mmCIF file of C-alpha atoms in Angstrom:
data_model
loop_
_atom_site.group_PDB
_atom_site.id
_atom_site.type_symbol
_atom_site.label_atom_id
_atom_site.label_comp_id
_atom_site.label_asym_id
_atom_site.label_seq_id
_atom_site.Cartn_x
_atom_site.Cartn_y
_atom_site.Cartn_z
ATOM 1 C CA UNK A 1 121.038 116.859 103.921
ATOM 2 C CA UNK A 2 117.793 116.853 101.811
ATOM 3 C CA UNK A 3 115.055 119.079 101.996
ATOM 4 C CA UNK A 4 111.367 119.750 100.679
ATOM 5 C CA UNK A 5 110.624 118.005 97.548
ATOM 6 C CA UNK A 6 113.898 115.456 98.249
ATOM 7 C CA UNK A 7 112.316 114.292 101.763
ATOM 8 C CA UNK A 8 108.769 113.774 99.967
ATOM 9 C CA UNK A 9 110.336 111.325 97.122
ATOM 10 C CA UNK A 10 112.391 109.453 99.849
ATOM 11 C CA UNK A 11 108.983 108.702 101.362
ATOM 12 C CA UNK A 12 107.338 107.726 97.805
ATOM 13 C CA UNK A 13 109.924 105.521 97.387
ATOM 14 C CA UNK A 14 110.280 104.108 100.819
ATOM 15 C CA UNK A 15 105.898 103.407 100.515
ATOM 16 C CA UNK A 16 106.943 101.825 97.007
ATOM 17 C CA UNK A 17 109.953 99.619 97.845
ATOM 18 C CA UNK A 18 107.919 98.570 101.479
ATOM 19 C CA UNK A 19 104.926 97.283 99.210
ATOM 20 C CA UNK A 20 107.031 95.835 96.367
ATOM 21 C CA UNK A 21 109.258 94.165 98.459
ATOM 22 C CA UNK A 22 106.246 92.888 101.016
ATOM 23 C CA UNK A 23 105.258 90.951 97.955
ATOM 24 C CA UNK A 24 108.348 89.455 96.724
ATOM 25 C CA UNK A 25 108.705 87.919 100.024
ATOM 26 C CA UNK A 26 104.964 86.953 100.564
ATOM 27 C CA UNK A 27 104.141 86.158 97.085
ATOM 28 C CA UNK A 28 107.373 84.917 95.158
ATOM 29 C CA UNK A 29 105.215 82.648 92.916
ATOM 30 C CA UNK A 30 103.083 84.903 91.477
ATOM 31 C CA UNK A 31 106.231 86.996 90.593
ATOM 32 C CA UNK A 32 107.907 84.333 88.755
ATOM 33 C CA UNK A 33 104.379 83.823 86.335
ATOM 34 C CA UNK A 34 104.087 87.718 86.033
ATOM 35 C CA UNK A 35 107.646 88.104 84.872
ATOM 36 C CA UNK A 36 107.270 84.483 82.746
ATOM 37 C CA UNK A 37 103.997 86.401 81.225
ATOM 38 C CA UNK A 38 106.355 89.502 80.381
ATOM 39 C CA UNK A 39 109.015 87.083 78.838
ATOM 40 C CA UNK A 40 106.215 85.068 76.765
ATOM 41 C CA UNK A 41 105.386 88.353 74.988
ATOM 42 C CA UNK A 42 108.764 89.301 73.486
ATOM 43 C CA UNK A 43 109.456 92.623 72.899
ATOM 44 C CA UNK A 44 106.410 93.691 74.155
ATOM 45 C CA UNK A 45 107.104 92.278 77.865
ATOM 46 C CA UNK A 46 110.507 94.067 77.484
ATOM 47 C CA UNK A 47 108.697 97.066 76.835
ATOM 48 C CA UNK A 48 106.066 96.788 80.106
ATOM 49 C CA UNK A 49 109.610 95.883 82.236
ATOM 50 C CA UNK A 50 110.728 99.093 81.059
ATOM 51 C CA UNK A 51 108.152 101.305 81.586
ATOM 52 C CA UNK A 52 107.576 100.105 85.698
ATOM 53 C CA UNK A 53 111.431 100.580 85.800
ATOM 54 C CA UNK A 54 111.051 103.991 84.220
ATOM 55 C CA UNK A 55 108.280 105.659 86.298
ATOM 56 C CA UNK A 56 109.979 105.026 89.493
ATOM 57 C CA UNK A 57 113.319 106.093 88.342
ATOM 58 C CA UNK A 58 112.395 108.891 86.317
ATOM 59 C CA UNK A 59 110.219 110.609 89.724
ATOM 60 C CA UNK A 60 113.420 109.999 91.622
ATOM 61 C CA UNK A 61 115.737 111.433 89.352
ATOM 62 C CA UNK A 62 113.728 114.377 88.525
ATOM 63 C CA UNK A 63 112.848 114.760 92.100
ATOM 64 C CA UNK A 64 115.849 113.325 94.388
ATOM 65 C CA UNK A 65 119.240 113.981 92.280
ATOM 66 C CA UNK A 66 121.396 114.305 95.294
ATOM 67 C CA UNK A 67 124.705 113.346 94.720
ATOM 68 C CA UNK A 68 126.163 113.748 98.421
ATOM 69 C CA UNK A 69 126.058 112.343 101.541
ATOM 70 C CA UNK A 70 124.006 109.496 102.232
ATOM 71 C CA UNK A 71 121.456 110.653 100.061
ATOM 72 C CA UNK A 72 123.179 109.458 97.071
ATOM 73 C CA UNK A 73 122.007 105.844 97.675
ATOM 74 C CA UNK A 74 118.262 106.857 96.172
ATOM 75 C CA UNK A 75 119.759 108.823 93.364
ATOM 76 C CA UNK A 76 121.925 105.995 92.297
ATOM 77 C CA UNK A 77 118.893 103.316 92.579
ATOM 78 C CA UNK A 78 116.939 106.126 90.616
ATOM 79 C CA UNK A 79 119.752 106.368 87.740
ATOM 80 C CA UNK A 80 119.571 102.408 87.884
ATOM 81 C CA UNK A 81 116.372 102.253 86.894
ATOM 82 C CA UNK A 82 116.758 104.507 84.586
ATOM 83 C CA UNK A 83 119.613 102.225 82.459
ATOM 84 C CA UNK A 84 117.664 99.144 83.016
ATOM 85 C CA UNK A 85 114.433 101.052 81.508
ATOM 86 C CA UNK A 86 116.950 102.051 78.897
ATOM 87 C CA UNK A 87 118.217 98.725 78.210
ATOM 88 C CA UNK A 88 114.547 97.556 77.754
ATOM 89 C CA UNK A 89 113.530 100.249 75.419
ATOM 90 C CA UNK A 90 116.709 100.446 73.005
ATOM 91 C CA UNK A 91 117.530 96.948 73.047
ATOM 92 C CA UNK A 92 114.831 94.815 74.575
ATOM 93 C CA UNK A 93 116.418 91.441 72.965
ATOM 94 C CA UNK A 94 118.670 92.666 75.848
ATOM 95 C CA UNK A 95 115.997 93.235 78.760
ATOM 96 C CA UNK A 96 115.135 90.153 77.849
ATOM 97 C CA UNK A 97 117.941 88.295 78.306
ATOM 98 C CA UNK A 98 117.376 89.177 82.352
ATOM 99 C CA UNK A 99 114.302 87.406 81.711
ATOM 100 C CA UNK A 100 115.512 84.313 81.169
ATOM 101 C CA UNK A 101 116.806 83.499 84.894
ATOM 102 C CA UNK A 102 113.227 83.799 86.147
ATOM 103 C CA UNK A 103 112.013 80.177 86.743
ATOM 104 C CA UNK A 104 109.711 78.889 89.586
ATOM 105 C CA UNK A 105 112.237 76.823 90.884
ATOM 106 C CA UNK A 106 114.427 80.205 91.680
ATOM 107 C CA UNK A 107 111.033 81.636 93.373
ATOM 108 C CA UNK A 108 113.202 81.620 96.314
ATOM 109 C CA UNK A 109 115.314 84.471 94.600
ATOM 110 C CA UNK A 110 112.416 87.112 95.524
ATOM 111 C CA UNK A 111 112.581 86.725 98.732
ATOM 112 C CA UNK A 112 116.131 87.955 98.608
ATOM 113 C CA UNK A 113 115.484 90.893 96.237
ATOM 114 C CA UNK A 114 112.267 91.672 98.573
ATOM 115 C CA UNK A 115 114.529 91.446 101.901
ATOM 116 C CA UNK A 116 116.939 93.905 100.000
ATOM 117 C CA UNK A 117 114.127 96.532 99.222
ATOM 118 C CA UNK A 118 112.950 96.567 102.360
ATOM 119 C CA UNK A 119 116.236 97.070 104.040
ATOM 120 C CA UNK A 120 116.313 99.885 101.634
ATOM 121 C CA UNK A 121 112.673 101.246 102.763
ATOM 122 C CA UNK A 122 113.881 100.637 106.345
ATOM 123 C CA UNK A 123 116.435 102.351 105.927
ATOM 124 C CA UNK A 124 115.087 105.493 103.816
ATOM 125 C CA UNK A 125 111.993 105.192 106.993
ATOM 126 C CA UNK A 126 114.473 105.717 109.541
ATOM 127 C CA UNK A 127 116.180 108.835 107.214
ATOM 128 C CA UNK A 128 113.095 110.313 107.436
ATOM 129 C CA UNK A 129 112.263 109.673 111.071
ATOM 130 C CA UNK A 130 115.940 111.055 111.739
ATOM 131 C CA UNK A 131 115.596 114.346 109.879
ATOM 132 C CA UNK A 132 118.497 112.945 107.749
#
């Protein structure tokens, strides 16, 4: 079971994962162009990839680094964002390389990723409401 300062980042990242993955589903297109944008500037995109990957993992894993129980699903998206800012930082010819499915004929693949987040923020809700 987590407590104080665990409880508070499982609501940060249930807010965060409800409004990110609100807008894959609602606004797929735009998604595609940002992440296009990020691929047309090389290294650079790689580098802005990282960094959105790296706030939100680093304030879990600082904050949420529960390794039992049920809990464990956070810290384990946490520590995934932490490799894929990683990979974009230390070899972003790499991150890039995950930019290259992004097309807006796949558009349709943000709705997926979107449903998934917000299963996740349901789910991390209903931890909360629980007193999980």
């Amino acid at each position: 079971m987590s407590t104080g300062i665990a409880k508070t980042i499982e609501l940060y990242a249930a807010v965060h994962l409800t409004v990110i993955g609100l807008s894959h589903v609602l606004q797929p297109g735009a998604w595609v162009r940002f992440f296009l944008l990020l691929r047309a500037q090389g290294e650079i995109g790689a580098f802005v990839n990282g960094f959105m990957s790296l706030v939100f993992g680093a304030i879990i894993v600082a904050f949420h680094n529960i390794w039992e129980g049920s809990a464990i699903v956070l810290t384990l998206l946490g520590w995934a964002q932490i490799v894929k800012a990683a990979v974009n930082f230390l070899a972003p010819q790499a991150g890039l390389r995950s930019l290259n499915r992004v097309a807006l004929d796949r558009a349709w693949e943000f709705h997926v990723g979107g449903a998934v987040l917000l299963v996740v923020a349901g789910w991390l809700v209903f931890r909360l409401a629980q007193g999980i």
